[in-house]
CSV table of C-alpha atoms in Angstrom, one decimal:
chain,number,residue,atom,x,y,z
A,1,MET,CA,3.0,2.9,25.4
A,2,GLU,CA,3.1,4.3,29.0
A,3,SER,CA,1.7,7.5,27.8
A,4,ALA,CA,-1.4,5.7,26.2
A,5,ARG,CA,-2.1,3.4,29.2
A,6,LYS,CA,-1.8,6.3,31.6
A,7,GLN,CA,-4.7,8.4,29.6
A,8,PHE,CA,-7.1,5.6,30.7
A,9,GLU,CA,-6.4,5.0,34.4
A,10,GLY,CA,-9.0,5.2,36.7
A,11,GLN,CA,-11.3,4.6,33.3
A,12,LYS,CA,-13.4,1.1,33.2
A,13,TYR,CA,-14.1,0.8,29.2
A,14,LEU,CA,-12.6,2.6,26.3
A,15,ASP,CA,-15.3,5.2,24.6
A,16,PRO,CA,-16.8,3.1,21.9
A,17,LYS,CA,-17.5,5.9,20.3
A,18,CYS,CA,-14.3,6.6,19.5
A,19,ASP,CA,-13.4,4.6,16.2
A,20,PRO,CA,-11.1,2.1,17.5
A,21,ALA,CA,-13.1,1.1,20.6
A,22,PHE,CA,-15.9,0.9,18.4
A,23,ARG,CA,-14.5,-1.5,15.9
A,24,ALA,CA,-13.1,-3.9,18.9
A,25,LEU,CA,-16.8,-3.8,20.8
A,26,PHE,CA,-18.2,-5.7,17.4
A,27,ASP,CA,-15.0,-7.8,16.4
A,28,SER,CA,-16.8,-10.7,16.6
A,29,GLU,CA,-19.4,-12.5,14.6
A,30,ASP,CA,-21.5,-13.4,17.6
A,31,ALA,CA,-21.6,-9.5,18.5
A,32,LEU,CA,-22.0,-7.9,15.2
A,33,VAL,CA,-25.1,-10.7,14.5
A,34,ASN,CA,-26.6,-9.8,17.6
A,35,PHE,CA,-26.3,-5.9,17.0
A,36,LEU,CA,-27.2,-6.3,13.3
A,37,ASN,CA,-30.4,-8.0,14.2
A,38,ALA,CA,-31.4,-5.7,16.8
A,39,ILE,CA,-30.6,-2.4,14.9
A,40,LEU,CA,-32.2,-3.8,11.7
A,41,HIS,CA,-35.0,-4.9,13.7
A,42,LEU,CA,-34.7,-8.5,12.4
A,43,ASP,CA,-36.8,-11.4,13.9
A,44,GLY,CA,-38.1,-15.0,13.1
A,45,GLU,CA,-36.9,-16.4,9.9
A,46,ASN,CA,-35.4,-12.9,8.7
A,47,THR,CA,-32.6,-12.4,11.4
A,48,ILE,CA,-29.2,-12.6,10.3
A,49,GLN,CA,-27.8,-16.2,11.3
A,50,SER,CA,-24.0,-15.7,10.0
A,51,LEU,CA,-22.1,-13.3,8.4
A,52,THR,CA,-18.8,-12.3,7.5
A,53,TYR,CA,-17.1,-8.8,8.1
A,54,THR,CA,-14.0,-6.8,8.2
A,55,VAL,CA,-13.1,-4.1,10.1
A,56,GLN,CA,-11.9,-1.0,8.9
A,57,GLN,CA,-11.7,-2.0,5.3
A,58,GLU,CA,-9.9,0.3,2.8
A,59,GLU,CA,-11.9,0.4,-0.8
A,60,ILE,CA,-10.2,2.0,-3.6
A,61,PHE,CA,-12.5,3.4,-6.2
A,62,ARG,CA,-11.4,5.3,-9.6
A,63,LEU,CA,-13.6,8.1,-10.7
A,64,PRO,CA,-11.0,8.1,-12.5
A,65,GLU,CA,-9.0,9.3,-10.1
A,66,PRO,CA,-8.3,7.0,-7.3
A,67,TYR,CA,-10.8,7.8,-4.3
A,68,ARG,CA,-10.3,6.1,-0.8
A,69,VAL,CA,-13.1,5.0,1.5
A,70,LYS,CA,-12.5,3.4,5.0
A,71,PHE,CA,-15.6,1.5,6.1
A,72,ASP,CA,-15.5,0.8,9.6
A,73,ILE,CA,-17.4,-2.2,9.6
A,74,GLY,CA,-18.4,-4.3,6.6
A,75,ALA,CA,-20.4,-7.3,6.7
A,76,ARG,CA,-22.0,-9.9,4.5
A,77,THR,CA,-24.9,-12.2,5.1
A,78,LYS,CA,-25.3,-15.7,4.2
A,79,ALA,CA,-28.3,-14.5,2.3
A,80,GLY,CA,-26.5,-12.1,0.7
A,81,LYS,CA,-27.0,-8.8,2.4
A,82,ARG,CA,-24.6,-5.9,2.2
A,83,ILE,CA,-23.9,-4.0,5.2
A,84,ASP,CA,-21.9,-0.9,6.3
A,85,VAL,CA,-21.6,0.2,9.8
A,86,GLU,CA,-20.3,3.7,10.6
A,87,MET,CA,-19.5,5.3,14.0
A,88,GLN,CA,-19.1,9.3,13.5
A,89,GLN,CA,-18.3,11.3,16.6
A,90,LEU,CA,-17.2,14.5,15.0
A,91,LYS,CA,-20.3,16.4,12.9
A,92,LEU,CA,-18.4,17.3,9.7
A,93,ASN,CA,-19.6,20.0,7.0
A,94,ASP,CA,-22.0,18.1,4.4
A,95,TYR,CA,-22.6,15.2,6.6
A,96,VAL,CA,-25.5,13.9,4.8
A,97,ASP,CA,-23.5,13.9,1.7
A,98,ARG,CA,-20.7,11.7,2.9
A,99,MET,CA,-23.6,9.2,4.0
A,100,MET,CA,-24.7,9.3,0.5
A,101,ILE,CA,-21.0,8.8,-0.9
A,102,TYR,CA,-20.1,5.9,1.4
A,103,ASN,CA,-23.5,4.1,0.5
A,104,ALA,CA,-23.0,4.6,-3.4
A,105,PHE,CA,-19.6,3.1,-3.0
A,106,LEU,CA,-21.1,0.2,-1.0
A,107,LEU,CA,-23.9,0.2,-3.8
A,108,LEU,CA,-21.5,0.0,-6.5
A,109,ARG,CA,-19.1,-2.9,-4.5
A,110,SER,CA,-22.1,-4.9,-3.8
A,111,LYS,CA,-23.2,-4.9,-7.3
A,112,ASN,CA,-19.3,-5.5,-8.5
A,113,ASP,CA,-19.4,-8.4,-6.1
A,114,TYR,CA,-22.8,-10.0,-6.8
A,115,ASN,CA,-21.7,-10.2,-10.6
A,116,LYS,CA,-18.9,-12.2,-9.8
A,117,GLU,CA,-21.0,-14.3,-8.1
A,118,ILE,CA,-23.4,-15.1,-10.7
A,119,ASP,CA,-20.4,-15.3,-13.0
A,120,PHE,CA,-22.2,-12.5,-15.3
A,121,ARG,CA,-19.6,-12.1,-17.9
A,122,ASN,CA,-20.0,-15.9,-19.0
A,123,LEU,CA,-23.9,-15.9,-18.6
A,124,PRO,CA,-26.0,-16.4,-22.0
A,125,ASP,CA,-27.3,-13.1,-23.3
A,126,ALA,CA,-30.6,-13.4,-22.3
A,127,GLN,CA,-29.7,-13.9,-18.5
A,128,LYS,CA,-27.2,-11.0,-18.9
A,129,LYS,CA,-30.5,-8.9,-19.8
A,130,LYS,CA,-32.2,-10.5,-16.7
A,131,TYR,CA,-29.5,-9.6,-14.3
A,132,ARG,CA,-27.8,-6.6,-15.6
A,133,TYR,CA,-29.4,-4.3,-13.0
A,134,LYS,CA,-30.2,-6.6,-10.3
A,135,LEU,CA,-28.7,-5.5,-7.2
A,136,PRO,CA,-28.2,-7.2,-3.7
A,137,GLU,CA,-29.8,-5.5,-0.3
A,138,ILE,CA,-27.7,-3.1,1.4
A,139,TYR,CA,-28.0,-1.2,4.4
A,140,SER,CA,-25.8,1.7,5.5
A,141,ILE,CA,-26.2,2.2,9.3
A,142,TRP,CA,-24.8,5.2,10.7
A,143,ILE,CA,-24.4,5.9,14.7
A,144,LEU,CA,-23.8,9.6,15.1
A,145,ASP,CA,-22.8,11.3,18.2
A,146,TYR,CA,-24.3,14.5,17.7
A,147,PRO,CA,-28.0,16.0,16.9
A,148,VAL,CA,-29.2,15.2,13.5
A,149,GLN,CA,-31.1,17.9,12.4
A,150,PHE,CA,-33.9,16.0,10.4
A,151,MET,CA,-35.0,13.7,13.1
A,152,GLU,CA,-36.7,16.1,15.5
A,153,ASN,CA,-38.5,14.0,17.9
A,154,VAL,CA,-36.5,10.4,17.4
A,155,TYR,CA,-33.2,8.6,18.1
A,156,ARG,CA,-33.7,5.7,15.4
A,157,ASP,CA,-34.9,6.3,11.9
A,158,GLU,CA,-34.9,4.7,8.5
A,159,VAL,CA,-34.2,6.2,4.9
A,160,CYS,CA,-35.5,5.0,2.2
A,161,LEU,CA,-36.2,5.6,-1.7
A,162,TYR,CA,-40.4,7.2,-1.9
A,163,ASN,CA,-41.8,8.7,-4.9
A,164,LEU,CA,-42.9,12.0,-3.5
A,165,SER,CA,-46.6,11.8,-5.1
A,166,SER,CA,-47.0,8.9,-2.2
A,167,VAL,CA,-45.6,10.8,0.2
A,168,GLY,CA,-48.0,11.7,3.2
A,169,LYS,CA,-50.6,9.2,2.1
A,170,GLU,CA,-52.1,6.4,3.7
A,171,GLY,CA,-50.1,3.2,3.0
A,172,CYS,CA,-46.9,4.9,1.8
A,173,VAL,CA,-44.2,2.2,1.3
A,174,PRO,CA,-41.0,2.6,-0.4
A,175,ILE,CA,-40.2,2.1,-4.1
A,176,SER,CA,-37.4,0.0,-3.2
A,177,THR,CA,-36.1,-1.6,0.1
A,178,LYS,CA,-32.9,-2.8,-1.5
A,179,ASN,CA,-31.1,0.2,-0.4
A,180,LYS,CA,-32.0,1.8,3.3
A,181,TYR,CA,-30.0,3.8,5.6
A,182,ILE,CA,-30.4,3.2,9.3
A,183,ILE,CA,-29.4,6.5,11.1
A,184,VAL,CA,-29.2,6.6,14.9
A,185,ASP,CA,-28.8,9.8,16.7
A,186,LEU,CA,-27.2,8.7,20.4
A,187,THR,CA,-27.6,12.3,21.9
A,188,LYS,CA,-31.2,11.6,21.7
A,189,PHE,CA,-31.0,8.1,23.1
A,190,ASN,CA,-31.9,9.0,27.0
A,191,LYS,CA,-33.1,5.6,28.1
A,192,PRO,CA,-31.8,4.9,31.9
A,193,LYS,CA,-30.3,1.6,32.6
A,194,ASP,CA,-33.4,0.1,34.5
A,195,LYS,CA,-35.7,0.8,31.6
A,196,LEU,CA,-33.9,-1.1,28.6
A,197,GLU,CA,-36.3,-3.1,26.8
A,198,ASN,CA,-34.3,-4.8,24.3
A,199,ASP,CA,-30.9,-5.7,22.9
A,200,GLU,CA,-31.2,-2.7,20.6
A,201,ASP,CA,-31.6,-0.3,23.8
A,202,ARG,CA,-28.7,-2.3,25.4
A,203,TRP,CA,-26.4,-1.7,22.6
A,204,LEU,CA,-27.2,1.5,22.4
A,205,TYR,CA,-26.8,2.3,26.0
A,206,ILE,CA,-23.1,0.8,25.8
A,207,LEU,CA,-22.2,3.0,22.9
A,208,LYS,CA,-23.3,5.9,24.9
A,209,ASN,CA,-22.5,5.3,28.1
A,210,ALA,CA,-19.5,2.7,28.3
A,211,GLY,CA,-16.9,5.3,28.3
A,212,SER,CA,-17.8,7.5,30.9
A,213,SER,CA,-19.4,5.0,33.3
A,214,SER,CA,-17.8,3.2,36.2
A,215,SER,CA,-20.1,0.3,35.7
A,216,LEU,CA,-22.7,-1.2,33.5
A,217,PRO,CA,-26.0,-3.1,33.7
A,218,GLU,CA,-25.6,-6.8,34.4
A,219,PHE,CA,-26.6,-8.0,30.8
A,220,ASP,CA,-26.6,-11.8,31.4
A,221,ASN,CA,-25.3,-12.5,28.0
A,222,PRO,CA,-22.1,-13.9,27.0
A,223,THR,CA,-22.3,-12.1,23.7
A,224,PHE,CA,-22.4,-9.0,25.9
A,225,GLU,CA,-20.0,-9.7,28.5
A,226,ASP,CA,-17.4,-10.8,25.7
A,227,ALA,CA,-17.9,-7.5,23.6
A,228,LEU,CA,-17.2,-5.6,26.7
A,229,ARG,CA,-14.2,-7.3,27.8
A,230,ARG,CA,-12.8,-6.1,24.3
A,231,ILE,CA,-12.8,-2.7,25.6
A,232,GLU,CA,-12.0,-2.7,29.4
A,233,CYS,CA,-9.1,-0.7,29.9
A,234,ASP,CA,-6.8,-3.0,32.1
A,235,SER,CA,-7.0,-5.7,29.8
A,236,ALA,CA,-6.8,-3.8,26.4
A,237,ASN,CA,-3.8,-4.9,24.3
A,238,ASP,CA,-1.2,-2.1,23.5
A,239,GLU,CA,-2.4,-1.8,19.9
A,240,LEU,CA,-5.6,-0.8,21.0
A,241,LEU,CA,-4.9,1.5,23.5
A,242,ILE,CA,-2.4,3.6,21.3
A,243,ARG,CA,-5.0,3.7,18.6
A,244,GLN,CA,-7.9,5.2,20.9
A,245,ALA,CA,-5.3,7.3,22.8
A,246,ASN,CA,-4.3,9.0,19.3
A,247,MET,CA,-8.1,9.2,18.7
A,248,LYS,CA,-8.6,10.8,21.5
A,249,ASP,CA,-5.6,13.4,20.9
A,250,PHE,CA,-7.0,14.2,17.4
A,251,LEU,CA,-10.6,14.8,18.8
A,252,TYR,CA,-8.6,17.6,21.5
A,253,ALA,CA,-6.7,18.8,18.5
A,254,TYR,CA,-9.7,19.1,16.2
A,255,SER,CA,-11.6,20.9,18.9
A,256,ASP,CA,-8.8,23.3,19.6
A,257,ALA,CA,-8.5,23.8,15.9
A,258,ILE,CA,-12.3,24.5,15.3
A,259,ASP,CA,-12.0,26.9,18.4
A,260,GLU,CA,-8.9,28.9,16.7
A,261,SER,CA,-10.6,29.0,13.2
A,262,TYR,CA,-13.6,30.9,15.1
A,263,GLU,CA,-11.1,33.3,16.8
A,264,LYS,CA,-9.6,33.9,13.6
A,265,GLY,CA,-13.0,34.5,11.8
A,266,VAL,CA,-12.7,32.0,9.6
A,267,VAL,CA,-16.4,31.2,10.4
A,268,LYS,CA,-18.5,34.0,9.5
A,269,GLY,CA,-21.8,32.8,10.6
A,270,VAL,CA,-24.1,29.8,10.4
A,271,GLU,CA,-25.0,30.4,6.8
A,272,LYS,CA,-22.0,30.3,4.5
A,273,GLY,CA,-21.0,29.4,1.1
A,274,ARG,CA,-19.1,26.1,0.0
A,275,ALA,CA,-15.6,28.3,-0.1
A,276,ASP,CA,-16.2,29.3,3.3
A,277,ARG,CA,-16.6,25.5,4.2
A,278,GLU,CA,-13.8,24.4,2.2
A,279,LYS,CA,-11.3,27.2,3.9
A,280,GLU,CA,-12.7,26.3,7.4
A,281,ARG,CA,-11.6,22.8,6.4
A,282,VAL,CA,-8.4,23.4,5.1
A,283,GLU,CA,-7.3,25.7,8.2
A,284,ALA,CA,-8.5,23.1,10.8
A,285,ILE,CA,-6.6,20.5,9.1
A,286,LYS,CA,-3.2,22.4,8.9
A,287,SER,CA,-3.7,23.3,12.5
A,288,LEU,CA,-4.0,19.7,13.4
A,289,LEU,CA,-0.9,18.8,11.4
A,290,VAL,CA,0.9,21.5,13.2
A,291,GLN,CA,0.0,19.4,16.4
A,292,LYS,CA,1.3,16.5,15.1
A,293,VAL,CA,-1.9,14.5,14.5
A,294,ALA,CA,-1.2,11.7,12.2
A,295,PRO,CA,-2.2,12.3,8.8
A,296,ASP,CA,-4.2,9.0,8.3
A,297,VAL,CA,-6.1,9.9,11.7
A,298,ILE,CA,-7.1,13.2,9.9
A,299,ALA,CA,-7.8,11.9,6.6
A,300,LYS,CA,-9.9,8.8,8.3
A,301,ALA,CA,-12.2,11.6,10.6
A,302,TYR,CA,-12.6,13.9,7.2
A,303,GLY,CA,-13.2,11.4,4.9
A,304,ILE,CA,-10.9,12.2,2.4
A,305,PRO,CA,-7.6,10.4,0.8
A,306,VAL,CA,-4.3,10.7,3.1
A,307,GLU,CA,-2.8,12.1,-0.4
A,308,THR,CA,-5.0,15.3,0.0
A,309,VAL,CA,-4.1,15.7,3.8
A,310,LEU,CA,0.0,15.5,2.9
A,311,SER,CA,-0.6,18.2,0.3
A,312,LEU,CA,-1.9,20.7,2.8
A,313,LYS,CA,1.4,19.7,4.9
A,314,GLU,CA,3.5,21.0,2.1
A,315,LYS,CA,2.0,24.2,1.8
């Protein structure tokens, strides 16, 4: 424990770009409601007033083999919207595919919950036809700490379902707004503290700078003050410090593993096939295991089952 606390000596706040501090920052209804209203650009009657939420909830899906997914923060509003919030610091291969997989699982879980709410099995046949495919609204929010290739000049973007024939035309609108991605590229968010205009700016400034700043702006808002208090290094509880230290160790080890992979010639160019990318990933995971990084931490970072990591340990 002392070694974990020592890692953060002289640091004001834990870095919320790391998963443990990120989840601690938003581990209150007030903070999460404020953040979601800001990042989703909701106002007036459309704002979220209350919600239920879970932090790092593991979901098991069968495809037919078990497939485990850990959502960083899962929320459900009183109006029935389902929301997944993910913080991703490492740029992994096929990260867009990962977004789509998480979104698909969120959609399936939300549909299953919705059917339970309306007691679908016991509905009359006519009602079953009406609600068989009806979906609740879902939002997948991804905050990424690396350059996103398809976001050239913006730090925030929305991805929805469009038909190709209308894209680029005046008045183009999504064919459905029930499934929406909100993507934030923190590397492109460069507003100085004296130019923060709204709560979205304030939250993104905290996410990008809290881990490296000795002081942050005075927000004059108890929601922000309470959230920052939860990630203060001096007052953080032992469990949070240990989890944060383990994640920092993983990040350093991961960086070393990637460097080692390059030195060994595992990476043979930017353009490479799936077999080469998989080989790179396996070599990196094995290197992390040799460095005693916890298998569950590796599994979380790569979005794979712990069993897969353990199977590589045995080879």
